Short mmCIF file of C-alpha atoms in Angstrom, two decimals:
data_model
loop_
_atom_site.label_atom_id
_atom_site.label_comp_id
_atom_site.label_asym_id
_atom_site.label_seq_id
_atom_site.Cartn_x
_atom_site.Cartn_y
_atom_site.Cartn_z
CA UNK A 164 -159.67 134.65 -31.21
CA UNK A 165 -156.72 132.43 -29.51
CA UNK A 166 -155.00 135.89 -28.84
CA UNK A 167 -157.82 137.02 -26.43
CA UNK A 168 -157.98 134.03 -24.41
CA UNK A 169 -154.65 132.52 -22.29
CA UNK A 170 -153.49 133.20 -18.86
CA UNK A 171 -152.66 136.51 -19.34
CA UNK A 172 -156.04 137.72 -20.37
CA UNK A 173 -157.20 136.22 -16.96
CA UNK A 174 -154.87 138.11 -14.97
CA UNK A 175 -155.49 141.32 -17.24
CA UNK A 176 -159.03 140.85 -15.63
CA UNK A 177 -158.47 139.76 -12.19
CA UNK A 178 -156.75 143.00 -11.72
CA UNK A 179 -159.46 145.25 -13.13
CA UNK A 180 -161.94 143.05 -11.12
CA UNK A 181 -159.64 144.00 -8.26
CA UNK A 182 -159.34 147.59 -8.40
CA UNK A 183 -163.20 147.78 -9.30
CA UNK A 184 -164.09 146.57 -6.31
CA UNK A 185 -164.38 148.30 -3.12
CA UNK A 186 -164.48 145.11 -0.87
CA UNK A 187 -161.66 143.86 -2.51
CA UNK A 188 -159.70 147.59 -2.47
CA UNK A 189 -161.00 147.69 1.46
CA UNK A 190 -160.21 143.80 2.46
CA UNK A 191 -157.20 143.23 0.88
CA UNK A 192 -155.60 146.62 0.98
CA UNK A 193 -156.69 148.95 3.10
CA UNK A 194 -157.80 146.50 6.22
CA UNK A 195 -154.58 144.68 6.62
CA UNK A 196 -152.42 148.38 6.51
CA UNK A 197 -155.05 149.53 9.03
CA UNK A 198 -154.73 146.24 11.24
CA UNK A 199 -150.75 146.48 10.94
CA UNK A 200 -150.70 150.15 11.81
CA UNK A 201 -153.04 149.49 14.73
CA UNK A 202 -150.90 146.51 16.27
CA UNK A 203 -148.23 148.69 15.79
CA UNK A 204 -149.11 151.61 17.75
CA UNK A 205 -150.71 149.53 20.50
CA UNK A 206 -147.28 147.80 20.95
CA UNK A 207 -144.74 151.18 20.03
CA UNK A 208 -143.43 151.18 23.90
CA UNK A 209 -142.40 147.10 23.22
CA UNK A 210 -142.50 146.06 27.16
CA UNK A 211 -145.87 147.48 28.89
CA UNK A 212 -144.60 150.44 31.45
CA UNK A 213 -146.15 152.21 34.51
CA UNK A 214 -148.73 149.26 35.23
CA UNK A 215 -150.83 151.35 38.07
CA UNK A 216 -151.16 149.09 41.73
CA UNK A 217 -152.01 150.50 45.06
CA UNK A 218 -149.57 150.26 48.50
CA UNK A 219 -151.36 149.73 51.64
CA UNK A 220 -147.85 150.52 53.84
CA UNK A 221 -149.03 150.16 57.55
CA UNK A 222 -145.99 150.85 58.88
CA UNK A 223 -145.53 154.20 57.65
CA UNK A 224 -141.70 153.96 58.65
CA UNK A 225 -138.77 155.43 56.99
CA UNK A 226 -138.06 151.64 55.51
CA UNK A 227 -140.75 151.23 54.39
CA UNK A 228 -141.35 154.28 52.81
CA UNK A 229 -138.06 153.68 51.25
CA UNK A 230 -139.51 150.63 49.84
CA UNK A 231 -142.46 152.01 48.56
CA UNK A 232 -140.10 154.61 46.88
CA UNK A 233 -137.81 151.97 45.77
CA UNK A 234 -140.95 150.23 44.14
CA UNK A 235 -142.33 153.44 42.36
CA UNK A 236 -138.97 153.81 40.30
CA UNK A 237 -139.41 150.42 38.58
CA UNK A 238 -140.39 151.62 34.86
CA UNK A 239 -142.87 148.78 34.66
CA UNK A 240 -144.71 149.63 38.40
CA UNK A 241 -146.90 153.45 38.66
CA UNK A 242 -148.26 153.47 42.16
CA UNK A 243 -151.23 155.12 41.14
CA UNK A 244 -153.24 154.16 45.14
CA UNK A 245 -152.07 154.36 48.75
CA UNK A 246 -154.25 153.75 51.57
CA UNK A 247 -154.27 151.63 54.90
CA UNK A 248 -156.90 150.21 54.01
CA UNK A 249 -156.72 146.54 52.18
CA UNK A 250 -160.41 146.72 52.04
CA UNK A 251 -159.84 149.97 49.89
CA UNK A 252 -156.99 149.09 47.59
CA UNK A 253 -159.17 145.34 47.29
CA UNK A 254 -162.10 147.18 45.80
CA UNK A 255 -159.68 149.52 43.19
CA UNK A 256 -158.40 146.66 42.24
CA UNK A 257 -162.02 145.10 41.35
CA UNK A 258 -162.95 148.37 39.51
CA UNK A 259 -160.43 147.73 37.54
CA UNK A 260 -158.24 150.79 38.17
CA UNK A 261 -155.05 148.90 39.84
CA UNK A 262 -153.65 145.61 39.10
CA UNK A 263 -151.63 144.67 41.27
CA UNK A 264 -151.56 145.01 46.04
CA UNK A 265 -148.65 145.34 47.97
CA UNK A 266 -148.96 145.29 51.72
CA UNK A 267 -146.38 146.23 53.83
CA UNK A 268 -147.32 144.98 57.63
CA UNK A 269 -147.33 146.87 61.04
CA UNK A 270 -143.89 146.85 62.55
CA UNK A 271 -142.24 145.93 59.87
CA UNK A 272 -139.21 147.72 60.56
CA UNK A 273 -139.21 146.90 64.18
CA UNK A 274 -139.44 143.30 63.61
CA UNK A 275 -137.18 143.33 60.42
CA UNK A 276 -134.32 144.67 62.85
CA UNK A 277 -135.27 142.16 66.05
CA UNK A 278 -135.11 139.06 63.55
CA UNK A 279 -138.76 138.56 63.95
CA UNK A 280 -139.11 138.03 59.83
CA UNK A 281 -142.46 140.20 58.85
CA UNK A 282 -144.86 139.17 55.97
CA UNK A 283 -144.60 141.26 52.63
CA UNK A 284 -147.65 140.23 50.93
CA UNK A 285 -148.68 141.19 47.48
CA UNK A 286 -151.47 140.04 45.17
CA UNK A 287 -151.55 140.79 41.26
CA UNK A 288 -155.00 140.28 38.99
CA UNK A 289 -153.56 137.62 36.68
CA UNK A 290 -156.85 138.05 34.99
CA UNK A 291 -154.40 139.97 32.84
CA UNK A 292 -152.04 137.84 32.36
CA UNK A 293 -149.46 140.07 31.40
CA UNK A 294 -149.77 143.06 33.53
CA UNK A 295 -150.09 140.66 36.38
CA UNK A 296 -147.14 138.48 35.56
CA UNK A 297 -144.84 141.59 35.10
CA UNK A 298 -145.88 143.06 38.39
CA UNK A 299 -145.46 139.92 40.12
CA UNK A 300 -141.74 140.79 38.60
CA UNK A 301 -141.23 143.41 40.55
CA UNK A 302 -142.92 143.14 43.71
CA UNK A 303 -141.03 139.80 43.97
CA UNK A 304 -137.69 141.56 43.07
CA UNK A 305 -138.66 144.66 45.63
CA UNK A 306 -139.36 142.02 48.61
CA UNK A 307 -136.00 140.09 47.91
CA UNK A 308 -133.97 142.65 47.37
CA UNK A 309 -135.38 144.20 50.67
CA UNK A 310 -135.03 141.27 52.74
CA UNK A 311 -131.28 141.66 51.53
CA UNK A 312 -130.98 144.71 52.66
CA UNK A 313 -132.34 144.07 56.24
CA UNK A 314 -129.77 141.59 56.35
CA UNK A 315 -127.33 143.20 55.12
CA UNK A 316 -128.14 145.89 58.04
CA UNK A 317 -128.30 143.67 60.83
CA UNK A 318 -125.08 142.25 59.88
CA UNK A 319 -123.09 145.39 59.24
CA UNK A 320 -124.06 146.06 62.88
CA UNK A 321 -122.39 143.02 64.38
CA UNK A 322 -119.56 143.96 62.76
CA UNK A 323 -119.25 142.33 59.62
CA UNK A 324 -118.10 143.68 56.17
CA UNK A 325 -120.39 144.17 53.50
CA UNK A 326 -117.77 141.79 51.65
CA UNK A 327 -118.05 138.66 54.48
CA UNK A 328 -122.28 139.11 54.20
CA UNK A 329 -122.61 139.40 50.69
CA UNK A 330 -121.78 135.21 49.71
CA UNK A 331 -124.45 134.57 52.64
CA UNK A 332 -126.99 137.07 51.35
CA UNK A 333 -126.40 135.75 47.83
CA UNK A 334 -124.03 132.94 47.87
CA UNK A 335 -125.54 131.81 44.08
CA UNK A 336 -125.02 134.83 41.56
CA UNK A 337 -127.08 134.83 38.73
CA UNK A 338 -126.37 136.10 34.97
CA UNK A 339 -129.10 135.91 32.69
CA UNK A 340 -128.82 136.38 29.03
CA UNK A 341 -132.19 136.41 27.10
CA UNK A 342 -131.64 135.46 23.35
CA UNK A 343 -133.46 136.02 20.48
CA UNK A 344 -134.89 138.60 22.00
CA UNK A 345 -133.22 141.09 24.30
CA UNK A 346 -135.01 143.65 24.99
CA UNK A 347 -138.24 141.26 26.07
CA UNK A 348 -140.33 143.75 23.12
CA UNK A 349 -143.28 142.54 22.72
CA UNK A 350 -143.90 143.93 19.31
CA UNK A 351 -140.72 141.72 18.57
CA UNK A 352 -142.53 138.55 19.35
CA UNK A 353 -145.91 139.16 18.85
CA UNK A 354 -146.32 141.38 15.55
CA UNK A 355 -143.89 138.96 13.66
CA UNK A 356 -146.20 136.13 13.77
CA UNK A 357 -149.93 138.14 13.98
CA UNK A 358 -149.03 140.01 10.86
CA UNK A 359 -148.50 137.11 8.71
CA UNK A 360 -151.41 135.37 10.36
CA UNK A 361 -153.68 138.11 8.93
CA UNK A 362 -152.16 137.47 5.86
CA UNK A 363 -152.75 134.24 5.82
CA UNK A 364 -156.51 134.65 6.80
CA UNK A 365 -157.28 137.25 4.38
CA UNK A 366 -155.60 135.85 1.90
CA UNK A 367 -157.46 132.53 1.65
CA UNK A 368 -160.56 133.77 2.39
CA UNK A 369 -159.98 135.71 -1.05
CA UNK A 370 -159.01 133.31 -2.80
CA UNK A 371 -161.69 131.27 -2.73
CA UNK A 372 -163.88 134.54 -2.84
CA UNK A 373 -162.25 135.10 -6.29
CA UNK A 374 -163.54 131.64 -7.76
CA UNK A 375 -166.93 131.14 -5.44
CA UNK A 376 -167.63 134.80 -6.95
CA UNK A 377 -167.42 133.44 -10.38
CA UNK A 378 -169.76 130.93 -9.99
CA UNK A 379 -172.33 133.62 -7.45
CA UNK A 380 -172.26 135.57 -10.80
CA UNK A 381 -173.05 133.16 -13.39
CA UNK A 382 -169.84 133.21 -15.33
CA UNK A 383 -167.68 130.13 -14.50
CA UNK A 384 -167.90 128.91 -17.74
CA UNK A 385 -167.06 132.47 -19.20
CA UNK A 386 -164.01 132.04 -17.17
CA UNK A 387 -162.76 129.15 -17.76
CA UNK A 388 -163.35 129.29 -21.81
CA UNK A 389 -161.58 132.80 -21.32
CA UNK A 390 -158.44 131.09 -20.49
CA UNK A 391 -158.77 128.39 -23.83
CA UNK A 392 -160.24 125.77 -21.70
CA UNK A 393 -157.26 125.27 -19.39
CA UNK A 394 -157.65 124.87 -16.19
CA UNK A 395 -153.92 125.69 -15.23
CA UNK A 396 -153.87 128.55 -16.89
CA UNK A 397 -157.60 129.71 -15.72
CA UNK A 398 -156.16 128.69 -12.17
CA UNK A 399 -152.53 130.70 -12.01
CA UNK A 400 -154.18 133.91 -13.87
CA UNK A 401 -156.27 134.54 -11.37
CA UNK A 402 -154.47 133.26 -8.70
CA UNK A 403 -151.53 135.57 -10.10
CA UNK A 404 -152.48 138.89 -8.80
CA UNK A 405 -153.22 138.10 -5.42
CA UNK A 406 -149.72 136.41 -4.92
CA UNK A 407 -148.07 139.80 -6.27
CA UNK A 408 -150.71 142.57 -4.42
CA UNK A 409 -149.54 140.36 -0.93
CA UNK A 410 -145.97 140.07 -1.80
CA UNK A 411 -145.49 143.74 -2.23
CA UNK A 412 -147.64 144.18 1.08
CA UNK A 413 -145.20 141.77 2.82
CA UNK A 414 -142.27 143.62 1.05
CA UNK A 415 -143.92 146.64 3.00
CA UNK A 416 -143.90 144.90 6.28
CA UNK A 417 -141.11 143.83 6.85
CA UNK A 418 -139.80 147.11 5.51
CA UNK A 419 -141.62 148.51 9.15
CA UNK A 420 -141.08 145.64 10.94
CA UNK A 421 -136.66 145.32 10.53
CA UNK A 422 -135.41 148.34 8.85
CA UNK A 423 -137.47 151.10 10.34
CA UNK A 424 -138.01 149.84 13.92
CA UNK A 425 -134.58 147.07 13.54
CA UNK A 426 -136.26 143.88 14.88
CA UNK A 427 -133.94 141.05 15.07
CA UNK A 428 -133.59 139.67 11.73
CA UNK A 429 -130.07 137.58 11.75
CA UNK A 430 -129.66 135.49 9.09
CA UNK A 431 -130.86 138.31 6.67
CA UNK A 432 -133.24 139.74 4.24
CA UNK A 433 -133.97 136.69 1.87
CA UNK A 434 -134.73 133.90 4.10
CA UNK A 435 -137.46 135.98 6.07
CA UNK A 436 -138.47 137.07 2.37
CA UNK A 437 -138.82 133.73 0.53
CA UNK A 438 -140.38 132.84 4.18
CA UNK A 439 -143.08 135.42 3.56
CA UNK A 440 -143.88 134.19 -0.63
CA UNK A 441 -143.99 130.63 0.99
CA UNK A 442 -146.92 131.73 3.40
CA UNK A 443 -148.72 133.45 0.32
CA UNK A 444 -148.34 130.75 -1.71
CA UNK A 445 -149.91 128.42 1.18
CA UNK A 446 -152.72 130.36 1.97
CA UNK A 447 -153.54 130.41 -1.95
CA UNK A 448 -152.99 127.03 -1.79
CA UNK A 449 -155.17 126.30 1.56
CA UNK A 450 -158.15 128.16 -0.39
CA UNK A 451 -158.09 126.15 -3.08
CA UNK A 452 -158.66 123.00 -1.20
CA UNK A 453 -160.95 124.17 0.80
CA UNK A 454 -163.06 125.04 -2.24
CA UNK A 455 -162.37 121.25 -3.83
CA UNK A 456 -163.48 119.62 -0.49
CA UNK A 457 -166.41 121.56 0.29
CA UNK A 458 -167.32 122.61 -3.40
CA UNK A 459 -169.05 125.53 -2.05
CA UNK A 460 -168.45 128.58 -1.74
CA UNK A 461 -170.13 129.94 1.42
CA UNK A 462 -168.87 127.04 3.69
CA UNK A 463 -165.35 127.10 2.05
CA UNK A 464 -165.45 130.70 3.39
CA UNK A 465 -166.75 129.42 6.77
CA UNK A 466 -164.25 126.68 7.39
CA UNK A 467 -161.59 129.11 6.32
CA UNK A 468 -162.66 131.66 8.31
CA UNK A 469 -162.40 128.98 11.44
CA UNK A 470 -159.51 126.83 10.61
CA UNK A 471 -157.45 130.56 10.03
CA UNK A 472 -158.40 131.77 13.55
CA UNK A 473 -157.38 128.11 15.54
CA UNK A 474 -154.10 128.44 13.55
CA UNK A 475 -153.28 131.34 15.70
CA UNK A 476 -153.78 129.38 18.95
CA UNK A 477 -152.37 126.04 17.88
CA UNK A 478 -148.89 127.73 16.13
CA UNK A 479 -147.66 128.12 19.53
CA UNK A 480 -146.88 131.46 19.64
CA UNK A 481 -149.54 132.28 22.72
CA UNK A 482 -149.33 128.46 23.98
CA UNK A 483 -146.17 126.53 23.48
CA UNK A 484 -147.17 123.55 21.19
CA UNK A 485 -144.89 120.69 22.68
CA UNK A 486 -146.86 121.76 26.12
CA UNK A 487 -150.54 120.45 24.38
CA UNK A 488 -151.27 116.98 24.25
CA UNK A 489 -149.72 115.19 21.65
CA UNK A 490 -152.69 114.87 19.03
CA UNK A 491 -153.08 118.92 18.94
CA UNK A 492 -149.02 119.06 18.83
CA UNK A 493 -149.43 116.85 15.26
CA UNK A 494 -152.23 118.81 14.56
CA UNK A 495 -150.38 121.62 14.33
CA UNK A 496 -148.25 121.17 11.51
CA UNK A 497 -151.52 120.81 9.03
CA UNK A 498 -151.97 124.64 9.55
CA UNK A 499 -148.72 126.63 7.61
CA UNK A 500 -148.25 129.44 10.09
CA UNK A 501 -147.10 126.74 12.26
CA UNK A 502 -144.17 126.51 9.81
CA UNK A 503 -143.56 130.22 9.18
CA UNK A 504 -143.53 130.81 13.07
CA UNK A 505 -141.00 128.09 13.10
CA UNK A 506 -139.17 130.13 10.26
CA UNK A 507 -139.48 133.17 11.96
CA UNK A 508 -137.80 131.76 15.18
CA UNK A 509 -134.87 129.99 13.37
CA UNK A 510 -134.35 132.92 10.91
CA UNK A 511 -134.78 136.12 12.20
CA UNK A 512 -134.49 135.24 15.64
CA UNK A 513 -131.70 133.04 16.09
CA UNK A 514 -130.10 133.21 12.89
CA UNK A 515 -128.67 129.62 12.42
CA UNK A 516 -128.44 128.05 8.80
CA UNK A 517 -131.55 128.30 6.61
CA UNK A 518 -131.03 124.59 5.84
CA UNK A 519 -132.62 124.08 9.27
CA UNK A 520 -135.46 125.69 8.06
CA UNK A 521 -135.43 123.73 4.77
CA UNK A 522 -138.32 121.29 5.99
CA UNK A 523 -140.44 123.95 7.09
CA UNK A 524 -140.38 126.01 3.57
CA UNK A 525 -141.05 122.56 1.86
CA UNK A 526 -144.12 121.84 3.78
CA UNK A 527 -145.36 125.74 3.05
CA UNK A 528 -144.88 125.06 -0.82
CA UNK A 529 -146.03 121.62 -0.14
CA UNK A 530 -149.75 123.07 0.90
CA UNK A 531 -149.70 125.40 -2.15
CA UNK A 532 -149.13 122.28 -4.19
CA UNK A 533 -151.90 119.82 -2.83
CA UNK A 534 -153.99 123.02 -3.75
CA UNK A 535 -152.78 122.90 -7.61
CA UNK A 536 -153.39 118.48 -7.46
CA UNK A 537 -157.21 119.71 -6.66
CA UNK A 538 -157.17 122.00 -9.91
CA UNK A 539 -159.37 119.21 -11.53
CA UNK A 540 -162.35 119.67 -8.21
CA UNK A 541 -162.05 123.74 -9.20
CA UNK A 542 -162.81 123.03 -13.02
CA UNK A 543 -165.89 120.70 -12.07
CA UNK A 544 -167.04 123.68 -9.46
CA UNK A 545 -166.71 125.97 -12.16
CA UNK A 546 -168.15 123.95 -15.04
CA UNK A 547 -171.34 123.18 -13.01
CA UNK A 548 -171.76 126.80 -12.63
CA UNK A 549 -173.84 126.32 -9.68
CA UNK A 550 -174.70 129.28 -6.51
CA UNK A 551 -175.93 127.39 -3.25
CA UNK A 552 -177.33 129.51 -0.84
#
């Protein structure tokens, strides 16, 4: 009968094929809230705090213990090692337990006061790049600050006021203003971009999964009759469900991600929202050609698979894209969370006019769309009706 066949009766039975599934139930549900929660507990302190290094201070002065102290109460630096040994501190640091040395020579009070300039020398395992950079941070910031305060010293006793020495200490003043993102969080930067990414992934893997299973099963041409022959409607009734199971996980999100935890988010709710359809509608859209260029299923799942984990080294997030070589910087706008990461940045971040952004939504609609032109490939991969191994 006419009235059992349509679009609707697809998406009637895309859903029950979705809740009677426990891979589906597991990979499309239950994974991503896991993955989320996970990325969000491993980031919760936003900046990474009391990074452990080791002192080897072997001048055991009251300077430099003062320095050492001085050190200790930066939030981001836990001197968890002293010795006067480098040898020592040199092998914690190859176990693993410290990342970062700070040596403090012999005399180095003496010879601070007589104008004979001792060596502060410090060494941070940028094998981590972040724990190492950050230290590297402070121990800088320590070693100027206490060469200003030897000079400081020495000058006081000539005779000078602390007013006359500071423009020679630090005749340039500096003011810096980080935008965007204040508080240097992490969790702000990174979990705003590797959330949607494992959208993305997931999301086209399944939606070729939801056709390539069809045809695995033997009923492609069940399918495709079920919706009265038409391909469109076979196409958006199954697609259907998947767009509104991942919009109301997004909805979920971003309900963590700017209301509960107040992320920057400055030119509002709605452009951040339609940003987040856009990238569902991409990834559905990405699936689909993979499935009309490859026509089958496994590889389509492969080369989705692939192509979704290089998109989160060529966006630029990690690596700044302009800094690549120019092919991999064109490159980068064939893979759409280039474009939301763009969003993201204009949007939430700075907050100028979504008209700026007006490109970038275009080209994530524009990927769901070449997936709809290769509607005709999916009907021949359906009508064939044919597994490959």
């Amino acid at each position: 009968m006419a009235s059992e066949k349509g679009m609707w009766v697809v998406f009637i039975r895309e859903w029950k094929r979705i809740l009677s599934s426990k891979i589906c139930i597991w990979g499309m549900i239950i994974a991503p809230l896991l993955t989320f929660g996970l990325l969000m507990y491993m980031m919760n302190a936003g900046l990474p705090t009391q990074i452990p290094i080791a002192v080897v201070d072997l001048d055991n002065s009251a300077t430099s213990r003062s320095l050492v102290r001085q050190l200790d109460a930066f939030a981001k630096t836990d001197i968890k090692f002293k010795s006067l040994s480098f040898k020592e501190a040199r092998t914690e640091m190859q176990r693993g337990q410290v990342y970062g040395i700070f040596t403090i020579p012999r005399n180095f009070a003496k010879d601070a006061v007589s104008g004979n300039r001792p060596k502060i020398v410090f060494y941070t395992n940028n094998a981590f790049l972040i724990s190492g950079s950050l230290l590297f941070q402070d121990m800088k910031t320590i070693s100027v600050l206490a060469s200003a305060s030897v000079g400081l010293r020495m000058g006081e006793a000539k005779g000078y006021t602390q007013g006359q020495l500071m423009p020679i200490l630090q005749p340039i003043s500096i003011e810096a203003h980080p935008i965007g993102n204040p508080s240097l969080n992490y969790s702000v930067y990174l979990n705003n971009v590797l959330t949607p990414g494992i959208i993305f992934l997931i999301l086209a893997m399944f939606t070729i999964s939801s056709f390539g299973s069809e045809v695995k099963m033997g009923t492609g041409r069940q399918f495709l009759d079920l919706a009265g022959g038409s391909t469109v409607k076979a196409v958006f009734g199954k697609i259907l469900p998947y767009t509104i199971l991942f919009f109301i996980l997004s909805l979920f999100f971003m309900s963590i991600l700017y209301k509960y935890n107040n992320f920057p988010l400055n030119s509002g709710f709605f452009p951040m929202c339609f940003a987040y359809l856009c990238l569902i509608l991409s990834a559905q859209g990405f699936g689909l050609m993979l499935l009309a260029v490859f026509g089958n299923y496994r590889l389509s799942l492969s080369a989705a698979s692939l192509l979704g984990m290089i998109s989160f080294s060529i966006t630029g997030f990690s690596f700044p894209s302009i800094a690549m070589s120019p092919v991999l910087y064109g490159l980068s706008f064939l893979f759409p969370l280039r474009h939301f990461f763009l969003i993201y940045i204009d949007q939430a971040l700075n907050g100028i006019a979504w008209q700026y952004s007006a490109y970038h939504y275009a080209a994530l609609l524009g990927f769901f769309l070449l997936g709809l032109i290769c509607m005709g490939r999916i009907r021949n991969f359906m009508y064939e009706n044919v597994y490959e191994e």
